[in-house]
């Protein structure tokens, strides 16, 4: 093990530090956020910070970087109040990564990276056709993280498309079977191999493996 | 695809809904939070919501469930101001899962589940000896999520132990090589297999695979 003090971390070159600190938080969700501007321009961007906040109501959060450059996703969420969260799959991870490039406002990342947009009747934001799992989200509010001017975006699930053959009898969704990938650092994509599902833990009771 | 409306989601049985909504956020980090009480009692608990908030300063967040039952980790973080984040590995994931059981306050989960505690001179909180990667964290503040009475805990990295042979030339840490696992749903543990590292995306430039 190599120990880094805080002084060591602060002394690292900026890009090296970003690559390292982004790695040490562990594996990340890989999602694409689909939005549309008030003028009707679709937008797509990959994020690695979607996190489960609660199931009742169904809440998700994710982190938006500072709006020092135009952040189309952020502006679109605020102006329309809606967005989609689309799982990144083994089949689409290169296109998803490409969506992080700084395209001009008038460019649709769906078209630029070659991912087809889908539209749900009565829902303003586009989703990624072919994504293994899609959440239709309603913006609730943002919490500012003053230390670095990022914002934590909180939203609630208003609909979701889940692959039916991946739903276990207890409600667990086998996202590995669905083809969802995980991210590490800024740019590493991984598929997964399940080790086990483990039973609800209780003191003095041995864990069982769940077979579903 | 099976579509769930919000009414469908709200009508699901509670445990089924929790398993499903916990699955659809994507793959999660798998970490153990190490703390100690003001009286010196060590505590360990698994969390799946550690998320990277920024690299300069190095910030991490995670979600704490409502303190309706005693939450020793939460109380210990508030009273001491410090905690550790320990990656869960392929070698320790069963013990890590067992740490989620509701042990009494006077029980050390380190002892109960069979994970050795390590102590860093000058740092109050214990870490998991044998964890592939450890972050020493200083509590900054909590942000209440009023919708479900959870709290988003924000802290900064004050030291970290990183496996030296997993550090790439650009700062990326190969946490797959380190043995870190990822979680899905409430209880599924996965190892990973890297598909690729991809170069920084720019418009009109083809992605390259990084070899490090």
PDB file of C-alpha atoms in Angstrom, chain B residues 5-211:
ATOM      1  CA  UNK B   5     -46.028   3.827 -14.171  1.00  0.00           C
ATOM      2  CA  UNK B   6     -45.573   5.685 -10.928  1.00  0.00           C
ATOM      3  CA  UNK B   7     -48.908   4.270  -9.771  1.00  0.00           C
ATOM      4  CA  UNK B   8     -47.598   0.744 -10.529  1.00  0.00           C
ATOM      5  CA  UNK B   9     -44.445   1.429  -8.500  1.00  0.00           C
ATOM      6  CA  UNK B  10     -46.355   2.846  -5.540  1.00  0.00           C
ATOM      7  CA  UNK B  11     -48.661  -0.204  -5.545  1.00  0.00           C
ATOM      8  CA  UNK B  12     -45.800  -2.746  -5.266  1.00  0.00           C
ATOM      9  CA  UNK B  13     -45.346  -4.582  -1.944  1.00  0.00           C
ATOM     10  CA  UNK B  14     -42.792  -2.717   0.161  1.00  0.00           C
ATOM     11  CA  UNK B  15     -39.943  -5.252   0.046  1.00  0.00           C
ATOM     12  CA  UNK B  16     -40.468  -5.990  -3.634  1.00  0.00           C
ATOM     13  CA  UNK B  17     -40.390  -2.270  -4.391  1.00  0.00           C
ATOM     14  CA  UNK B  18     -37.237  -1.770  -2.313  1.00  0.00           C
ATOM     15  CA  UNK B  19     -35.472  -4.603  -4.169  1.00  0.00           C
ATOM     16  CA  UNK B  20     -36.560  -3.246  -7.540  1.00  0.00           C
ATOM     17  CA  UNK B  21     -35.863   0.468  -7.027  1.00  0.00           C
ATOM     18  CA  UNK B  22     -32.503  -0.348  -5.467  1.00  0.00           C
ATOM     19  CA  UNK B  23     -31.669  -2.288  -8.653  1.00  0.00           C
ATOM     20  CA  UNK B  24     -32.635   0.285 -11.261  1.00  0.00           C
ATOM     21  CA  UNK B  25     -30.137   2.950 -10.148  1.00  0.00           C
ATOM     22  CA  UNK B  26     -27.376   0.856 -11.757  1.00  0.00           C
ATOM     23  CA  UNK B  27     -24.225  -0.670 -10.305  1.00  0.00           C
ATOM     24  CA  UNK B  28     -23.085   0.728  -6.971  1.00  0.00           C
ATOM     25  CA  UNK B  29     -19.898   1.153  -5.031  1.00  0.00           C
ATOM     26  CA  UNK B  30     -19.421  -1.364  -2.217  1.00  0.00           C
ATOM     27  CA  UNK B  31     -17.779   0.166   0.833  1.00  0.00           C
ATOM     28  CA  UNK B  32     -17.574  -0.346   4.553  1.00  0.00           C
ATOM     29  CA  UNK B  33     -17.691   2.703   6.818  1.00  0.00           C
ATOM     30  CA  UNK B  34     -15.441   2.364   9.869  1.00  0.00           C
ATOM     31  CA  UNK B  35     -16.129   4.535  12.915  1.00  0.00           C
ATOM     32  CA  UNK B  36     -15.611   4.621  16.660  1.00  0.00           C
ATOM     33  CA  UNK B  37     -17.930   5.972  19.353  1.00  0.00           C
ATOM     34  CA  UNK B  38     -16.958   8.694  21.818  1.00  0.00           C
ATOM     35  CA  UNK B  39     -16.579   5.842  24.357  1.00  0.00           C
ATOM     36  CA  UNK B  40     -14.139   3.957  22.111  1.00  0.00           C
ATOM     37  CA  UNK B  41     -16.494   1.312  20.679  1.00  0.00           C
ATOM     38  CA  UNK B  42     -15.578   0.453  17.052  1.00  0.00           C
ATOM     39  CA  UNK B  43     -18.345   0.137  14.459  1.00  0.00           C
ATOM     40  CA  UNK B  44     -18.455  -1.095  10.895  1.00  0.00           C
ATOM     41  CA  UNK B  45     -21.265  -0.974   8.353  1.00  0.00           C
ATOM     42  CA  UNK B  46     -21.595  -1.588   4.636  1.00  0.00           C
ATOM     43  CA  UNK B  47     -22.911   1.165   2.366  1.00  0.00           C
ATOM     44  CA  UNK B  48     -23.609   1.157  -1.360  1.00  0.00           C
ATOM     45  CA  UNK B  49     -23.971   4.886  -1.977  1.00  0.00           C
ATOM     46  CA  UNK B  50     -20.452   6.325  -1.801  1.00  0.00           C
ATOM     47  CA  UNK B  51     -20.139   8.753  -4.684  1.00  0.00           C
ATOM     48  CA  UNK B  52     -17.355  11.028  -5.940  1.00  0.00           C
ATOM     49  CA  UNK B  53     -18.184  14.718  -5.477  1.00  0.00           C
ATOM     50  CA  UNK B  54     -14.936  16.350  -6.503  1.00  0.00           C
ATOM     51  CA  UNK B  55     -11.184  15.936  -6.704  1.00  0.00           C
ATOM     52  CA  UNK B  56      -9.944  19.374  -5.628  1.00  0.00           C
ATOM     53  CA  UNK B  57     -10.668  19.295  -2.744  1.00  0.00           C
ATOM     54  CA  UNK B  58     -11.132  15.484  -2.676  1.00  0.00           C
ATOM     55  CA  UNK B  59     -14.780  15.063  -1.619  1.00  0.00           C
ATOM     56  CA  UNK B  60     -17.018  12.025  -1.238  1.00  0.00           C
ATOM     57  CA  UNK B  61     -20.684  11.727  -0.320  1.00  0.00           C
ATOM     58  CA  UNK B  62     -22.877   8.878   0.864  1.00  0.00           C
ATOM     59  CA  UNK B  63     -26.483   8.397   1.945  1.00  0.00           C
ATOM     60  CA  UNK B  64     -27.490   7.553   5.518  1.00  0.00           C
ATOM     61  CA  UNK B  65     -30.901   6.025   6.125  1.00  0.00           C
ATOM     62  CA  UNK B  66     -33.286   7.728   8.608  1.00  0.00           C
ATOM     63  CA  UNK B  67     -32.118   7.631  12.246  1.00  0.00           C
ATOM     64  CA  UNK B  68     -35.399   6.071  13.435  1.00  0.00           C
ATOM     65  CA  UNK B  69     -33.449   3.209  14.985  1.00  0.00           C
ATOM     66  CA  UNK B  70     -30.051   3.902  16.532  1.00  0.00           C
ATOM     67  CA  UNK B  71     -27.610   4.445  13.689  1.00  0.00           C
ATOM     68  CA  UNK B  72     -24.250   3.939  15.337  1.00  0.00           C
ATOM     69  CA  UNK B  73     -22.289   4.939  12.252  1.00  0.00           C
ATOM     70  CA  UNK B  74     -24.169   8.220  11.975  1.00  0.00           C
ATOM     71  CA  UNK B  75     -23.815   9.034  15.662  1.00  0.00           C
ATOM     72  CA  UNK B  76     -20.120   8.178  15.614  1.00  0.00           C
ATOM     73  CA  UNK B  77     -19.421  10.381  12.611  1.00  0.00           C
ATOM     74  CA  UNK B  78     -21.155  13.319  14.245  1.00  0.00           C
ATOM     75  CA  UNK B  79     -19.447  12.817  17.609  1.00  0.00           C
ATOM     76  CA  UNK B  80     -15.879  12.160  16.397  1.00  0.00           C
ATOM     77  CA  UNK B  81     -15.917  14.009  13.074  1.00  0.00           C
ATOM     78  CA  UNK B  82     -14.055  11.223  11.266  1.00  0.00           C
ATOM     79  CA  UNK B  83     -14.616   7.884   9.484  1.00  0.00           C
ATOM     80  CA  UNK B  84     -12.961   5.531   7.037  1.00  0.00           C
ATOM     81  CA  UNK B  85     -14.235   4.295   3.662  1.00  0.00           C
ATOM     82  CA  UNK B  86     -12.975   0.770   2.945  1.00  0.00           C
ATOM     83  CA  UNK B  87     -13.446  -0.927  -0.433  1.00  0.00           C
ATOM     84  CA  UNK B  88     -15.181  -4.300  -0.278  1.00  0.00           C
ATOM     85  CA  UNK B  89     -13.149  -7.013  -2.005  1.00  0.00           C
ATOM     86  CA  UNK B  90     -13.873 -10.418  -3.506  1.00  0.00           C
ATOM     87  CA  UNK B  91     -12.178 -11.863  -0.398  1.00  0.00           C
ATOM     88  CA  UNK B  92     -14.275  -9.935   2.168  1.00  0.00           C
ATOM     89  CA  UNK B  93     -17.716  -9.395   0.620  1.00  0.00           C
ATOM     90  CA  UNK B  94     -19.509 -11.975   2.779  1.00  0.00           C
ATOM     91  CA  UNK B  95     -18.161 -10.440   5.979  1.00  0.00           C
ATOM     92  CA  UNK B  96     -18.996  -6.986   4.613  1.00  0.00           C
ATOM     93  CA  UNK B  97     -22.593  -8.031   3.928  1.00  0.00           C
ATOM     94  CA  UNK B  98     -22.906  -9.522   7.402  1.00  0.00           C
ATOM     95  CA  UNK B  99     -21.918  -6.129   8.874  1.00  0.00           C
ATOM     96  CA  UNK B 100     -25.362  -4.844   7.819  1.00  0.00           C
ATOM     97  CA  UNK B 101     -27.009  -6.947  10.567  1.00  0.00           C
ATOM     98  CA  UNK B 102     -28.448  -5.007  13.508  1.00  0.00           C
ATOM     99  CA  UNK B 103     -25.865  -5.673  16.169  1.00  0.00           C
ATOM    100  CA  UNK B 104     -26.202  -4.114  19.605  1.00  0.00           C
ATOM    101  CA  UNK B 105     -24.261  -0.928  20.361  1.00  0.00           C
ATOM    102  CA  UNK B 106     -21.736  -2.767  22.559  1.00  0.00           C
ATOM    103  CA  UNK B 107     -20.842  -5.215  19.767  1.00  0.00           C
ATOM    104  CA  UNK B 108     -17.979  -4.402  17.421  1.00  0.00           C
ATOM    105  CA  UNK B 109     -18.979  -5.497  13.923  1.00  0.00           C
ATOM    106  CA  UNK B 110     -15.273  -5.960  13.193  1.00  0.00           C
ATOM    107  CA  UNK B 111     -15.213  -8.792  15.751  1.00  0.00           C
ATOM    108  CA  UNK B 112     -18.730 -10.052  15.061  1.00  0.00           C
ATOM    109  CA  UNK B 113     -18.152 -10.576  11.334  1.00  0.00           C
ATOM    110  CA  UNK B 114     -14.465 -11.494  11.579  1.00  0.00           C
ATOM    111  CA  UNK B 115     -12.746  -8.546   9.937  1.00  0.00           C
ATOM    112  CA  UNK B 116      -9.624  -7.218  11.661  1.00  0.00           C
ATOM    113  CA  UNK B 117      -9.580  -3.523  12.608  1.00  0.00           C
ATOM    114  CA  UNK B 118      -6.516  -1.439  11.853  1.00  0.00           C
ATOM    115  CA  UNK B 119      -5.647   1.888  13.469  1.00  0.00           C
ATOM    116  CA  UNK B 120      -3.719   4.794  12.012  1.00  0.00           C
ATOM    117  CA  UNK B 121      -1.631   6.883  14.419  1.00  0.00           C
ATOM    118  CA  UNK B 122      -3.274  10.259  14.984  1.00  0.00           C
ATOM    119  CA  UNK B 123      -6.541   9.241  13.294  1.00  0.00           C
ATOM    120  CA  UNK B 124      -9.507   8.252  15.496  1.00  0.00           C
ATOM    121  CA  UNK B 125     -11.466   5.847  13.279  1.00  0.00           C
ATOM    122  CA  UNK B 126     -10.601   2.209  12.591  1.00  0.00           C
ATOM    123  CA  UNK B 127     -10.163   0.817   9.090  1.00  0.00           C
ATOM    124  CA  UNK B 128     -10.570  -2.683   7.683  1.00  0.00           C
ATOM    125  CA  UNK B 129      -7.209  -4.433   7.590  1.00  0.00           C
ATOM    126  CA  UNK B 130      -6.973  -6.265   4.289  1.00  0.00           C
ATOM    127  CA  UNK B 131      -9.316  -3.929   2.425  1.00  0.00           C
ATOM    128  CA  UNK B 132      -7.900  -3.258  -1.055  1.00  0.00           C
ATOM    129  CA  UNK B 133      -8.163   0.526  -0.697  1.00  0.00           C
ATOM    130  CA  UNK B 134      -8.876   2.760   2.309  1.00  0.00           C
ATOM    131  CA  UNK B 135      -9.817   6.431   2.599  1.00  0.00           C
ATOM    132  CA  UNK B 136      -9.397   8.367   5.851  1.00  0.00           C
ATOM    133  CA  UNK B 137     -12.288  10.864   5.887  1.00  0.00           C
ATOM    134  CA  UNK B 138     -13.089  14.069   7.773  1.00  0.00           C
ATOM    135  CA  UNK B 139     -16.781  14.874   8.106  1.00  0.00           C
ATOM    136  CA  UNK B 140     -17.744  18.222   6.561  1.00  0.00           C
ATOM    137  CA  UNK B 141     -21.530  18.410   6.860  1.00  0.00           C
ATOM    138  CA  UNK B 142     -24.806  16.635   6.198  1.00  0.00           C
ATOM    139  CA  UNK B 143     -27.544  17.692   3.806  1.00  0.00           C
ATOM    140  CA  UNK B 144     -31.064  16.585   4.764  1.00  0.00           C
ATOM    141  CA  UNK B 145     -33.180  14.940   2.078  1.00  0.00           C
ATOM    142  CA  UNK B 146     -36.566  15.902   3.415  1.00  0.00           C
ATOM    143  CA  UNK B 147     -38.603  13.688   1.088  1.00  0.00           C
ATOM    144  CA  UNK B 148     -37.593  10.536   2.975  1.00  0.00           C
ATOM    145  CA  UNK B 149     -35.632  11.756   6.011  1.00  0.00           C
ATOM    146  CA  UNK B 150     -32.316  10.410   4.715  1.00  0.00           C
ATOM    147  CA  UNK B 151     -29.126  12.451   5.003  1.00  0.00           C
ATOM    148  CA  UNK B 152     -26.404  12.978   2.461  1.00  0.00           C
ATOM    149  CA  UNK B 153     -23.086  12.908   4.326  1.00  0.00           C
ATOM    150  CA  UNK B 154     -20.240  14.939   2.799  1.00  0.00           C
ATOM    151  CA  UNK B 155     -16.621  14.420   3.785  1.00  0.00           C
ATOM    152  CA  UNK B 156     -13.127  15.126   2.552  1.00  0.00           C
ATOM    153  CA  UNK B 157     -10.255  12.700   2.108  1.00  0.00           C
ATOM    154  CA  UNK B 158      -7.481  13.420   4.612  1.00  0.00           C
ATOM    155  CA  UNK B 159      -5.354  10.360   3.780  1.00  0.00           C
ATOM    156  CA  UNK B 160      -5.644   7.274   1.615  1.00  0.00           C
ATOM    157  CA  UNK B 161      -3.968   3.902   1.205  1.00  0.00           C
ATOM    158  CA  UNK B 162      -3.842   2.802  -2.434  1.00  0.00           C
ATOM    159  CA  UNK B 163      -2.289  -0.435  -3.757  1.00  0.00           C
ATOM    160  CA  UNK B 164       0.873   0.784  -5.463  1.00  0.00           C
ATOM    161  CA  UNK B 165       0.870  -1.855  -8.214  1.00  0.00           C
ATOM    162  CA  UNK B 166      -2.619  -0.723  -9.292  1.00  0.00           C
ATOM    163  CA  UNK B 167      -1.701   2.917  -9.988  1.00  0.00           C
ATOM    164  CA  UNK B 168      -1.494   3.665 -13.728  1.00  0.00           C
ATOM    165  CA  UNK B 169       0.911   6.242 -15.152  1.00  0.00           C
ATOM    166  CA  UNK B 170      -1.870   8.843 -15.447  1.00  0.00           C
ATOM    167  CA  UNK B 171      -3.192   8.426 -11.903  1.00  0.00           C
ATOM    168  CA  UNK B 172      -6.014   5.976 -12.702  1.00  0.00           C
ATOM    169  CA  UNK B 173      -6.275   3.290 -10.033  1.00  0.00           C
ATOM    170  CA  UNK B 174      -7.121  -0.158 -11.365  1.00  0.00           C
ATOM    171  CA  UNK B 175      -9.620  -1.127  -8.679  1.00  0.00           C
ATOM    172  CA  UNK B 176     -10.561  -4.240 -10.625  1.00  0.00           C
ATOM    173  CA  UNK B 177      -7.000  -5.506 -10.243  1.00  0.00           C
ATOM    174  CA  UNK B 178      -7.159  -4.487  -6.569  1.00  0.00           C
ATOM    175  CA  UNK B 179     -10.108  -6.870  -6.087  1.00  0.00           C
ATOM    176  CA  UNK B 180     -12.819  -4.290  -5.395  1.00  0.00           C
ATOM    177  CA  UNK B 181     -16.363  -5.556  -6.041  1.00  0.00           C
ATOM    178  CA  UNK B 182     -19.509  -3.762  -7.170  1.00  0.00           C
ATOM    179  CA  UNK B 183     -23.060  -4.147  -5.831  1.00  0.00           C
ATOM    180  CA  UNK B 184     -26.456  -4.269  -7.491  1.00  0.00           C
ATOM    181  CA  UNK B 185     -29.797  -4.076  -5.744  1.00  0.00           C
ATOM    182  CA  UNK B 186     -29.663  -4.706  -2.026  1.00  0.00           C
ATOM    183  CA  UNK B 187     -27.609  -7.869  -1.928  1.00  0.00           C
ATOM    184  CA  UNK B 188     -25.890  -8.880  -5.200  1.00  0.00           C
ATOM    185  CA  UNK B 189     -22.084  -8.755  -5.360  1.00  0.00           C
ATOM    186  CA  UNK B 190     -20.181  -8.791  -8.636  1.00  0.00           C
ATOM    187  CA  UNK B 191     -16.598  -8.844  -9.757  1.00  0.00           C
ATOM    188  CA  UNK B 192     -15.748  -7.022 -12.925  1.00  0.00           C
ATOM    189  CA  UNK B 193     -13.989  -7.529 -16.237  1.00  0.00           C
ATOM    190  CA  UNK B 194     -12.694  -4.431 -17.986  1.00  0.00           C
ATOM    191  CA  UNK B 195     -14.070  -3.793 -21.472  1.00  0.00           C
ATOM    192  CA  UNK B 196     -11.827  -0.789 -22.178  1.00  0.00           C
ATOM    193  CA  UNK B 197     -10.468   2.500 -20.990  1.00  0.00           C
ATOM    194  CA  UNK B 198     -11.433   5.178 -23.504  1.00  0.00           C
ATOM    195  CA  UNK B 199      -9.623   8.414 -24.355  1.00  0.00           C
ATOM    196  CA  UNK B 200     -10.981  11.870 -23.466  1.00  0.00           C
ATOM    197  CA  UNK B 201     -13.900  12.468 -25.839  1.00  0.00           C
ATOM    198  CA  UNK B 202     -13.855  15.373 -28.300  1.00  0.00           C
ATOM    199  CA  UNK B 203     -16.281  16.221 -31.095  1.00  0.00           C
ATOM    200  CA  UNK B 204     -15.217  14.783 -34.462  1.00  0.00           C
ATOM    201  CA  UNK B 205     -12.374  12.756 -32.973  1.00  0.00           C
ATOM    202  CA  UNK B 206     -12.406   8.958 -32.793  1.00  0.00           C
ATOM    203  CA  UNK B 207     -12.021   7.376 -29.350  1.00  0.00           C
ATOM    204  CA  UNK B 208      -8.786   5.511 -28.608  1.00  0.00           C
ATOM    205  CA  UNK B 209      -8.389   2.658 -26.155  1.00  0.00           C
ATOM    206  CA  UNK B 210      -5.987   3.433 -23.320  1.00  0.00           C
ATOM    207  CA  UNK B 211      -3.624   0.599 -22.557  1.00  0.00           C
TER     208      UNK B 211
END
